[in-house]
């Protein structure tokens, strides 16, 4: 009976974490969407274009600073907790990871300052770039991976909405400001938002009994952090650039309407895939600890541990398809065309879920390099495929290129997991 109660408590905790992650995602992305919709309604398209472009690249910078350390740190902490490691050892892992993130933040800050100093940037760009630099510095110290490793991912997800909400509010407040001031306000809001986020994360850690502590990083640990997080970054950045490459290909070969369909479809597919990813994020620490108990655990059991994320992906896939039938029955024109395209595109929700489930298996086994190689190979092949066949296949080329990308990830990661060698 105690075991049954523990299982039920674990399931309830995972459900709460998932709810908080989805709530944080909805609050953050939803606030940006509402603010941008208000700008569209009031005809402030110039400010919308400026903010959208700069915010997108600011997020790339945040991703570069993070460099996948959330996953790496969560796995390391889960392993140490399973083996009964001391708190000082856990904080040493945090500071070793942070050493890499500080290095990345410093490179971005120096690069940004040189850009501002030597390029004739517009007023908004110059102001925005200067005012987001504190965000990079602060985010190098974030505690999201620590919270995930403690199976408190819902808290890190909820606090992650703060910077988005701050940016959304600042965007609306910038409506009647001159271009330079608007750049300072919106960029400064991002930096303020990430400062509050990190403060909230460490307040939460302290409340859970994990008061921040200094532990001197080891040379071996720092070297390992640089190797692993560089590999993660190699796998992450091409994926971030992939969609932008698809937009460029579509604009070059297909024109405005197919490009609009692609943007619209990718937003919905991306949101659905993100919800499934939240479930994987919650499942990850348990997978790491299961492998600590049984290092010979096979691919099948590893995938079964992620059945919650697969179920969510399946439900969302069916929801998109069902919605497309409703839209086609009651709408006309572009809506019908877009939702027909989206119904076909939605199969990639399933293929991506399987591929990322296998990638997470590599992460849990510590095979960061193999996962990075698989992702990079898939993105390069899919981009070449899309560029070569866009004219002959039309917008459907992007469905096929995404499926090609996912199939390559599935094939490579499955092979490496089955082979059992460290890649």
Tab-separated table of C-alpha atoms in Angstrom:
chain	number	residue	atom	x	y	z
A	1	UNK	CA	0.000	0.000	0.000
A	2	UNK	CA	2.728	2.581	0.761
A	3	UNK	CA	4.194	1.907	-2.677
A	4	UNK	CA	0.807	2.565	-4.303
A	5	UNK	CA	0.440	5.823	-2.381
A	6	UNK	CA	3.928	6.906	-3.432
A	7	UNK	CA	3.121	6.145	-7.070
A	8	UNK	CA	-0.085	8.176	-6.874
A	9	UNK	CA	1.759	11.099	-5.268
A	10	UNK	CA	4.396	10.962	-8.003
A	11	UNK	CA	1.727	10.977	-10.718
A	12	UNK	CA	-0.043	13.902	-9.058
A	13	UNK	CA	3.234	15.825	-8.770
A	14	UNK	CA	3.978	15.272	-12.448
A	15	UNK	CA	0.470	16.426	-13.352
A	16	UNK	CA	0.919	19.613	-11.310
A	17	UNK	CA	4.298	20.260	-12.939
A	18	UNK	CA	2.780	19.819	-16.389
A	19	UNK	CA	-0.063	22.194	-15.544
A	20	UNK	CA	2.377	24.842	-14.328
A	21	UNK	CA	4.592	24.440	-17.392
A	22	UNK	CA	1.626	24.832	-19.735
A	23	UNK	CA	0.315	27.738	-17.663
A	24	UNK	CA	3.684	29.500	-17.821
A	25	UNK	CA	3.916	28.893	-21.564
A	26	UNK	CA	0.393	30.208	-22.091
A	27	UNK	CA	0.969	33.291	-19.943
A	28	UNK	CA	4.289	34.135	-21.592
A	29	UNK	CA	3.528	33.425	-25.237
A	30	UNK	CA	-0.100	34.528	-24.808
A	31	UNK	CA	0.877	37.943	-23.479
A	32	UNK	CA	3.224	38.510	-26.440
A	33	UNK	CA	0.504	37.379	-28.852
A	34	UNK	CA	-2.085	39.724	-27.295
A	35	UNK	CA	0.298	42.685	-27.335
A	36	UNK	CA	1.187	42.067	-30.977
A	37	UNK	CA	-2.493	41.649	-31.868
A	38	UNK	CA	-3.200	45.025	-30.254
A	39	UNK	CA	-0.480	46.613	-32.390
A	40	UNK	CA	-2.033	45.056	-35.495
A	41	UNK	CA	-5.472	46.370	-34.506
A	42	UNK	CA	-4.116	49.899	-33.977
A	43	UNK	CA	-2.062	49.866	-37.180
A	44	UNK	CA	1.339	50.092	-35.476
A	45	UNK	CA	2.946	47.646	-37.871
A	46	UNK	CA	6.339	49.398	-37.911
A	47	UNK	CA	6.807	48.987	-34.154
A	48	UNK	CA	5.500	45.415	-34.412
A	49	UNK	CA	8.059	44.549	-37.102
A	50	UNK	CA	10.915	46.166	-35.169
A	51	UNK	CA	10.027	44.473	-31.903
A	52	UNK	CA	9.321	41.068	-33.478
A	53	UNK	CA	12.668	40.938	-35.269
A	54	UNK	CA	14.725	42.110	-32.308
A	55	UNK	CA	12.880	39.976	-29.757
A	56	UNK	CA	13.477	36.908	-31.940
A	57	UNK	CA	17.223	37.483	-32.006
A	58	UNK	CA	17.267	38.276	-28.284
A	59	UNK	CA	15.725	34.840	-27.675
A	60	UNK	CA	18.460	33.286	-29.812
A	61	UNK	CA	20.972	34.947	-27.503
A	62	UNK	CA	19.205	33.585	-24.421
A	63	UNK	CA	19.228	30.092	-25.971
A	64	UNK	CA	22.953	30.436	-26.710
A	65	UNK	CA	23.655	31.381	-23.082
A	66	UNK	CA	21.519	28.494	-21.815
A	67	UNK	CA	23.152	26.103	-24.337
A	68	UNK	CA	21.003	23.180	-23.239
A	69	UNK	CA	22.408	23.358	-19.708
A	70	UNK	CA	18.878	22.940	-18.346
A	71	UNK	CA	18.857	19.328	-19.584
A	72	UNK	CA	22.468	18.599	-18.623
A	73	UNK	CA	22.179	20.068	-15.130
A	74	UNK	CA	18.838	18.348	-14.502
A	75	UNK	CA	20.349	14.969	-15.446
A	76	UNK	CA	23.434	15.496	-13.275
A	77	UNK	CA	21.395	16.523	-10.257
A	78	UNK	CA	18.953	13.632	-10.689
A	79	UNK	CA	21.891	11.190	-10.733
A	80	UNK	CA	23.485	12.701	-7.632
A	81	UNK	CA	20.190	12.693	-5.752
A	82	UNK	CA	19.724	9.017	-6.618
A	83	UNK	CA	23.212	8.164	-5.360
A	84	UNK	CA	22.780	10.219	-2.187
A	85	UNK	CA	25.184	12.995	-3.126
A	86	UNK	CA	25.743	15.920	-0.781
A	87	UNK	CA	24.305	19.374	-1.385
A	88	UNK	CA	27.786	20.798	-1.825
A	89	UNK	CA	28.373	18.396	-4.739
A	90	UNK	CA	25.129	19.521	-6.356
A	91	UNK	CA	26.051	23.184	-6.058
A	92	UNK	CA	29.498	22.436	-7.522
A	93	UNK	CA	27.748	21.061	-10.620
A	94	UNK	CA	25.710	24.258	-10.820
A	95	UNK	CA	28.802	26.498	-10.667
A	96	UNK	CA	30.674	24.373	-13.228
A	97	UNK	CA	27.733	24.746	-15.612
A	98	UNK	CA	27.498	28.450	-14.832
A	99	UNK	CA	31.154	28.938	-15.770
A	100	UNK	CA	30.310	27.919	-19.338
A	101	UNK	CA	27.183	30.092	-19.397
A	102	UNK	CA	29.096	33.141	-18.148
A	103	UNK	CA	31.624	32.587	-20.931
A	104	UNK	CA	28.855	32.468	-23.554
A	105	UNK	CA	27.210	35.578	-22.092
A	106	UNK	CA	30.532	37.440	-22.153
A	107	UNK	CA	31.090	36.534	-25.818
A	108	UNK	CA	27.596	37.744	-26.737
A	109	UNK	CA	28.003	40.973	-24.789
A	110	UNK	CA	31.400	41.742	-26.345
A	111	UNK	CA	30.083	40.901	-29.820
A	112	UNK	CA	27.048	43.127	-29.287
A	113	UNK	CA	29.152	46.037	-28.058
A	114	UNK	CA	31.446	45.743	-31.076
A	115	UNK	CA	28.407	45.667	-33.375
A	116	UNK	CA	27.004	48.830	-31.811
A	117	UNK	CA	30.406	50.532	-31.923
A	118	UNK	CA	31.265	49.819	-35.557
A	119	UNK	CA	27.974	49.422	-37.443
A	120	UNK	CA	25.560	52.295	-38.216
A	121	UNK	CA	22.511	50.731	-36.564
A	122	UNK	CA	19.064	52.400	-36.524
A	123	UNK	CA	18.071	54.115	-33.274
A	124	UNK	CA	15.726	51.346	-32.122
A	125	UNK	CA	18.291	48.623	-32.831
A	126	UNK	CA	21.098	50.422	-31.029
A	127	UNK	CA	18.941	51.063	-27.961
A	128	UNK	CA	17.468	47.544	-27.862
A	129	UNK	CA	20.846	45.811	-28.211
A	130	UNK	CA	22.393	47.889	-25.431
A	131	UNK	CA	19.493	47.352	-23.038
A	132	UNK	CA	19.257	43.543	-23.434
A	133	UNK	CA	22.889	42.921	-22.485
A	134	UNK	CA	22.055	42.614	-18.750
A	135	UNK	CA	19.599	39.829	-19.667
A	136	UNK	CA	22.433	37.697	-21.076
A	137	UNK	CA	24.577	38.308	-17.985
A	138	UNK	CA	21.780	37.511	-15.533
A	139	UNK	CA	20.537	34.436	-17.389
A	140	UNK	CA	23.981	32.839	-17.086
A	141	UNK	CA	23.110	32.261	-13.405
A	142	UNK	CA	19.601	30.832	-13.863
A	143	UNK	CA	18.447	27.937	-11.696
A	144	UNK	CA	15.992	26.277	-14.094
A	145	UNK	CA	18.088	23.120	-14.519
A	146	UNK	CA	18.491	22.819	-10.757
A	147	UNK	CA	14.719	23.023	-10.287
A	148	UNK	CA	14.143	20.451	-13.042
A	149	UNK	CA	16.615	18.053	-11.445
A	150	UNK	CA	14.689	18.382	-8.170
A	151	UNK	CA	11.499	17.534	-10.135
A	152	UNK	CA	10.209	21.101	-9.682
A	153	UNK	CA	10.063	21.856	-13.400
A	154	UNK	CA	6.629	23.453	-13.038
A	155	UNK	CA	8.142	26.229	-10.957
A	156	UNK	CA	10.910	26.946	-13.469
A	157	UNK	CA	8.332	26.909	-16.279
A	158	UNK	CA	6.049	29.320	-14.452
A	159	UNK	CA	8.857	31.774	-13.658
A	160	UNK	CA	9.958	31.552	-17.300
A	161	UNK	CA	6.875	33.554	-18.303
A	162	UNK	CA	7.993	36.682	-16.436
A	163	UNK	CA	10.330	38.054	-19.127
A	164	UNK	CA	7.705	37.502	-21.843
A	165	UNK	CA	4.992	39.277	-19.841
A	166	UNK	CA	7.362	42.166	-19.091
A	167	UNK	CA	8.201	42.482	-22.797
A	168	UNK	CA	4.513	42.412	-23.764
A	169	UNK	CA	3.648	45.173	-21.302
A	170	UNK	CA	6.579	47.286	-22.448
A	171	UNK	CA	5.534	46.862	-26.079
A	172	UNK	CA	2.107	48.356	-25.387
A	173	UNK	CA	3.657	51.149	-23.301
A	174	UNK	CA	5.972	52.012	-26.221
A	175	UNK	CA	3.179	52.885	-28.650
A	176	UNK	CA	3.628	56.654	-28.423
A	177	UNK	CA	7.377	56.747	-27.770
A	178	UNK	CA	10.084	57.721	-30.218
A	179	UNK	CA	12.056	54.888	-31.798
A	180	UNK	CA	15.136	55.109	-29.562
A	181	UNK	CA	13.144	55.317	-26.327
A	182	UNK	CA	10.949	52.412	-27.438
A	183	UNK	CA	14.105	50.345	-27.972
A	184	UNK	CA	15.370	51.114	-24.472
A	185	UNK	CA	11.961	50.400	-22.880
A	186	UNK	CA	11.322	47.063	-24.622
A	187	UNK	CA	14.931	45.864	-24.291
A	188	UNK	CA	15.148	47.016	-20.686
A	189	UNK	CA	11.919	45.198	-19.889
A	190	UNK	CA	13.463	41.941	-21.131
A	191	UNK	CA	16.495	42.418	-18.882
A	192	UNK	CA	14.278	43.308	-15.925
A	193	UNK	CA	12.085	40.288	-16.618
A	194	UNK	CA	15.003	37.859	-16.629
A	195	UNK	CA	16.417	39.448	-13.462
A	196	UNK	CA	13.097	38.883	-11.679
A	197	UNK	CA	12.952	35.339	-13.122
A	198	UNK	CA	16.345	34.341	-11.692
A	199	UNK	CA	15.469	35.951	-8.346
A	200	UNK	CA	12.177	34.006	-8.265
A	201	UNK	CA	13.967	30.743	-9.100
A	202	UNK	CA	16.410	31.095	-6.219
A	203	UNK	CA	13.647	32.185	-3.877
A	204	UNK	CA	11.847	28.961	-4.793
A	205	UNK	CA	15.004	26.876	-4.306
A	206	UNK	CA	15.469	28.404	-0.859
A	207	UNK	CA	11.836	27.660	0.004
A	208	UNK	CA	12.409	24.016	-0.975
A	209	UNK	CA	15.416	23.815	1.353
A	210	UNK	CA	18.105	24.440	-1.266
A	211	UNK	CA	19.563	27.777	-0.237
A	212	UNK	CA	22.176	28.908	-2.798
A	213	UNK	CA	25.730	28.078	-1.778
A	214	UNK	CA	29.172	28.575	-3.257
A	215	UNK	CA	31.156	25.443	-4.139
A	216	UNK	CA	34.449	25.862	-5.965
A	217	UNK	CA	34.201	24.385	-9.483
A	218	UNK	CA	36.737	21.713	-10.389
A	219	UNK	CA	38.897	21.916	-13.505
A	220	UNK	CA	37.604	18.512	-14.632
A	221	UNK	CA	33.998	19.601	-14.094
A	222	UNK	CA	34.473	22.843	-16.041
A	223	UNK	CA	36.095	20.968	-18.926
A	224	UNK	CA	33.202	18.496	-18.975
A	225	UNK	CA	30.669	21.353	-18.921
A	226	UNK	CA	32.345	23.059	-21.880
A	227	UNK	CA	32.434	19.839	-23.919
A	228	UNK	CA	28.849	18.789	-23.163
A	229	UNK	CA	27.230	22.185	-23.525
A	230	UNK	CA	29.121	22.961	-26.720
A	231	UNK	CA	27.714	19.703	-28.105
A	232	UNK	CA	24.224	20.686	-26.972
A	233	UNK	CA	24.609	24.102	-28.591
A	234	UNK	CA	25.735	22.443	-31.824
A	235	UNK	CA	22.447	20.543	-31.841
A	236	UNK	CA	20.224	23.416	-30.705
A	237	UNK	CA	21.242	26.372	-32.864
A	238	UNK	CA	20.734	24.703	-36.276
A	239	UNK	CA	17.193	23.849	-35.212
A	240	UNK	CA	16.587	27.463	-34.252
A	241	UNK	CA	17.853	28.616	-37.648
A	242	UNK	CA	15.975	25.882	-39.550
A	243	UNK	CA	12.570	27.589	-39.542
A	244	UNK	CA	14.135	30.871	-40.610
A	245	UNK	CA	15.753	29.022	-43.527
A	246	UNK	CA	12.358	27.560	-44.470
A	247	UNK	CA	10.842	31.054	-44.503
A	248	UNK	CA	13.630	32.290	-46.762
A	249	UNK	CA	13.154	29.351	-49.160
A	250	UNK	CA	9.381	29.864	-49.234
A	251	UNK	CA	9.685	33.596	-49.868
A	252	UNK	CA	12.266	33.021	-52.597
A	253	UNK	CA	10.484	30.275	-54.535
A	254	UNK	CA	6.797	30.202	-53.545
A	255	UNK	CA	5.571	33.714	-52.742
A	256	UNK	CA	3.484	35.370	-50.048
A	257	UNK	CA	0.483	33.027	-49.648
A	258	UNK	CA	2.436	29.762	-49.160
A	259	UNK	CA	4.793	31.605	-46.799
A	260	UNK	CA	1.822	32.857	-44.761
A	261	UNK	CA	0.479	29.278	-44.611
A	262	UNK	CA	3.863	28.059	-43.420
A	263	UNK	CA	4.089	30.687	-40.676
A	264	UNK	CA	0.530	30.020	-39.512
A	265	UNK	CA	0.969	26.233	-39.521
A	266	UNK	CA	4.347	26.283	-37.815
A	267	UNK	CA	2.984	28.412	-34.986
A	268	UNK	CA	0.291	25.853	-34.204
A	269	UNK	CA	2.520	22.807	-34.752
A	270	UNK	CA	5.223	24.424	-32.635
A	271	UNK	CA	2.827	25.134	-29.776
A	272	UNK	CA	1.547	21.531	-29.838
A	273	UNK	CA	5.085	20.138	-29.905
A	274	UNK	CA	6.064	22.421	-27.020
A	275	UNK	CA	3.273	21.037	-24.813
A	276	UNK	CA	4.478	17.477	-25.536
A	277	UNK	CA	8.033	18.646	-24.754
A	278	UNK	CA	6.872	19.852	-21.331
A	279	UNK	CA	5.766	16.308	-20.510
A	280	UNK	CA	9.175	14.961	-21.612
A	281	UNK	CA	10.857	17.533	-19.408
A	282	UNK	CA	8.911	16.239	-16.409
A	283	UNK	CA	9.662	12.609	-17.290
A	284	UNK	CA	13.399	13.214	-17.710
A	285	UNK	CA	14.671	13.068	-14.077
A	286	UNK	CA	12.803	9.779	-13.508
A	287	UNK	CA	14.410	8.321	-16.645
A	288	UNK	CA	17.892	9.317	-15.469
A	289	UNK	CA	17.329	7.723	-12.077
A	290	UNK	CA	15.912	4.551	-13.674
A	291	UNK	CA	19.120	4.231	-15.718
A	292	UNK	CA	21.170	4.717	-12.563
A	293	UNK	CA	19.351	1.722	-11.066
A	294	UNK	CA	19.621	-0.336	-14.256
A	295	UNK	CA	22.218	0.903	-16.775
A	296	UNK	CA	21.285	-1.883	-19.236
A	297	UNK	CA	17.722	-0.598	-19.616
A	298	UNK	CA	16.693	-1.042	-23.274
A	299	UNK	CA	15.175	1.353	-25.785
A	300	UNK	CA	11.654	-0.040	-25.296
A	301	UNK	CA	11.483	0.606	-21.526
A	302	UNK	CA	13.034	4.054	-22.011
A	303	UNK	CA	10.346	4.986	-24.521
A	304	UNK	CA	7.599	3.536	-22.306
A	305	UNK	CA	8.701	5.885	-19.535
A	306	UNK	CA	7.713	8.735	-21.867
A	307	UNK	CA	4.252	7.412	-22.720
A	308	UNK	CA	2.641	10.510	-21.213
A	309	UNK	CA	4.338	12.815	-23.728
A	310	UNK	CA	3.465	10.456	-26.607
A	311	UNK	CA	-0.183	10.394	-25.485
A	312	UNK	CA	-0.283	14.196	-25.366
A	313	UNK	CA	1.261	14.427	-28.847
A	314	UNK	CA	-1.334	11.968	-30.186
A	315	UNK	CA	-4.241	13.897	-28.671
A	316	UNK	CA	-2.948	17.196	-30.073
A	317	UNK	CA	-2.448	15.629	-33.516
A	318	UNK	CA	-6.043	14.372	-33.508
A	319	UNK	CA	-7.245	17.765	-32.246
A	320	UNK	CA	-5.582	19.616	-35.115
A	321	UNK	CA	-7.001	17.173	-37.690
A	322	UNK	CA	-10.513	17.407	-36.192
A	323	UNK	CA	-10.342	21.206	-36.124
A	324	UNK	CA	-9.304	21.251	-39.777
A	325	UNK	CA	-12.483	19.357	-40.725
A	326	UNK	CA	-14.580	21.905	-38.809
A	327	UNK	CA	-12.832	24.845	-40.472
A	328	UNK	CA	-13.210	23.315	-43.931
A	329	UNK	CA	-16.936	22.782	-43.290
A	330	UNK	CA	-17.724	26.345	-42.160
A	331	UNK	CA	-15.013	28.622	-43.571
A	332	UNK	CA	-13.795	29.557	-47.023
A	333	UNK	CA	-10.821	31.055	-48.844
A	334	UNK	CA	-7.420	31.193	-47.195
A	335	UNK	CA	-8.648	29.580	-43.946
A	336	UNK	CA	-9.643	26.377	-45.760
A	337	UNK	CA	-6.367	26.278	-47.690
A	338	UNK	CA	-4.303	26.902	-44.548
A	339	UNK	CA	-6.101	24.301	-42.424
A	340	UNK	CA	-5.910	21.676	-45.162
A	341	UNK	CA	-2.169	22.247	-45.244
A	342	UNK	CA	-2.059	22.223	-41.438
A	343	UNK	CA	-3.940	18.902	-41.216
A	344	UNK	CA	-1.217	17.285	-43.320
A	345	UNK	CA	1.540	19.077	-41.417
A	346	UNK	CA	0.194	17.880	-38.064
A	347	UNK	CA	1.652	14.389	-38.566
A	348	UNK	CA	5.007	15.966	-37.707
A	349	UNK	CA	3.747	16.421	-34.125
A	350	UNK	CA	3.936	12.625	-33.822
A	351	UNK	CA	7.219	12.158	-35.668
A	352	UNK	CA	8.935	14.897	-33.676
A	353	UNK	CA	7.665	13.424	-30.411
A	354	UNK	CA	9.183	10.028	-31.240
A	355	UNK	CA	12.468	11.569	-32.375
A	356	UNK	CA	12.825	13.802	-29.320
A	357	UNK	CA	11.881	10.890	-27.055
A	358	UNK	CA	14.845	8.956	-28.443
A	359	UNK	CA	17.076	12.036	-28.154
A	360	UNK	CA	16.068	12.290	-24.506
A	361	UNK	CA	17.158	8.666	-24.109
A	362	UNK	CA	20.616	9.680	-25.355
A	363	UNK	CA	20.646	12.631	-22.945
A	364	UNK	CA	19.712	10.360	-20.045
A	365	UNK	CA	22.623	8.069	-20.934
A	366	UNK	CA	24.991	11.035	-21.134
A	367	UNK	CA	25.509	10.784	-24.909
A	368	UNK	CA	25.271	14.496	-25.573
A	369	UNK	CA	27.585	14.437	-28.607
A	370	UNK	CA	25.560	11.806	-30.466
A	371	UNK	CA	22.343	13.763	-29.967
A	372	UNK	CA	24.007	16.919	-31.303
A	373	UNK	CA	25.339	15.139	-34.388
A	374	UNK	CA	21.916	13.623	-35.101
A	375	UNK	CA	20.153	16.988	-34.871
A	376	UNK	CA	22.755	18.800	-36.970
A	377	UNK	CA	22.717	16.113	-39.667
A	378	UNK	CA	18.919	16.180	-39.818
A	379	UNK	CA	18.666	19.967	-40.106
A	380	UNK	CA	21.297	20.217	-42.840
A	381	UNK	CA	19.712	17.407	-44.886
A	382	UNK	CA	16.184	18.834	-44.498
A	383	UNK	CA	17.276	22.347	-45.487
A	384	UNK	CA	19.031	21.073	-48.627
A	385	UNK	CA	15.970	18.958	-49.480
A	386	UNK	CA	13.640	21.956	-49.122
A	387	UNK	CA	15.854	24.235	-51.193
A	388	UNK	CA	16.267	21.677	-53.994
A	389	UNK	CA	12.604	20.668	-54.318
A	390	UNK	CA	10.592	23.753	-53.301
A	391	UNK	CA	9.753	24.739	-56.879
A	392	UNK	CA	8.594	21.267	-57.932
A	393	UNK	CA	6.727	20.235	-54.753
A	394	UNK	CA	5.309	23.564	-53.574
A	395	UNK	CA	4.524	24.180	-49.878
A	396	UNK	CA	4.224	20.417	-49.265
A	397	UNK	CA	8.014	20.324	-49.477
A	398	UNK	CA	8.151	21.667	-45.914
A	399	UNK	CA	6.035	18.799	-44.584
A	400	UNK	CA	8.337	16.324	-46.311
A	401	UNK	CA	11.507	18.116	-45.186
A	402	UNK	CA	10.326	18.085	-41.571
A	403	UNK	CA	9.485	14.376	-41.843
A	404	UNK	CA	12.917	13.743	-43.366
A	405	UNK	CA	14.519	15.618	-40.477
A	406	UNK	CA	12.578	13.621	-37.888
A	407	UNK	CA	13.236	10.280	-39.596
A	408	UNK	CA	16.970	10.959	-39.635
A	409	UNK	CA	16.916	11.827	-35.935
A	410	UNK	CA	14.884	8.684	-35.168
A	411	UNK	CA	17.166	6.424	-37.225
A	412	UNK	CA	20.455	7.773	-35.871
A	413	UNK	CA	19.422	7.948	-32.228
A	414	UNK	CA	17.774	4.506	-32.311
A	415	UNK	CA	20.931	3.008	-33.851
A	416	UNK	CA	23.181	4.608	-31.233
A	417	UNK	CA	20.913	3.595	-28.359
A	418	UNK	CA	20.728	0.009	-29.595
A	419	UNK	CA	24.454	-0.209	-30.258
A	420	UNK	CA	25.138	0.844	-26.714
A	421	UNK	CA	28.412	2.620	-27.508
A	422	UNK	CA	29.125	6.064	-26.134
A	423	UNK	CA	29.081	8.513	-29.017
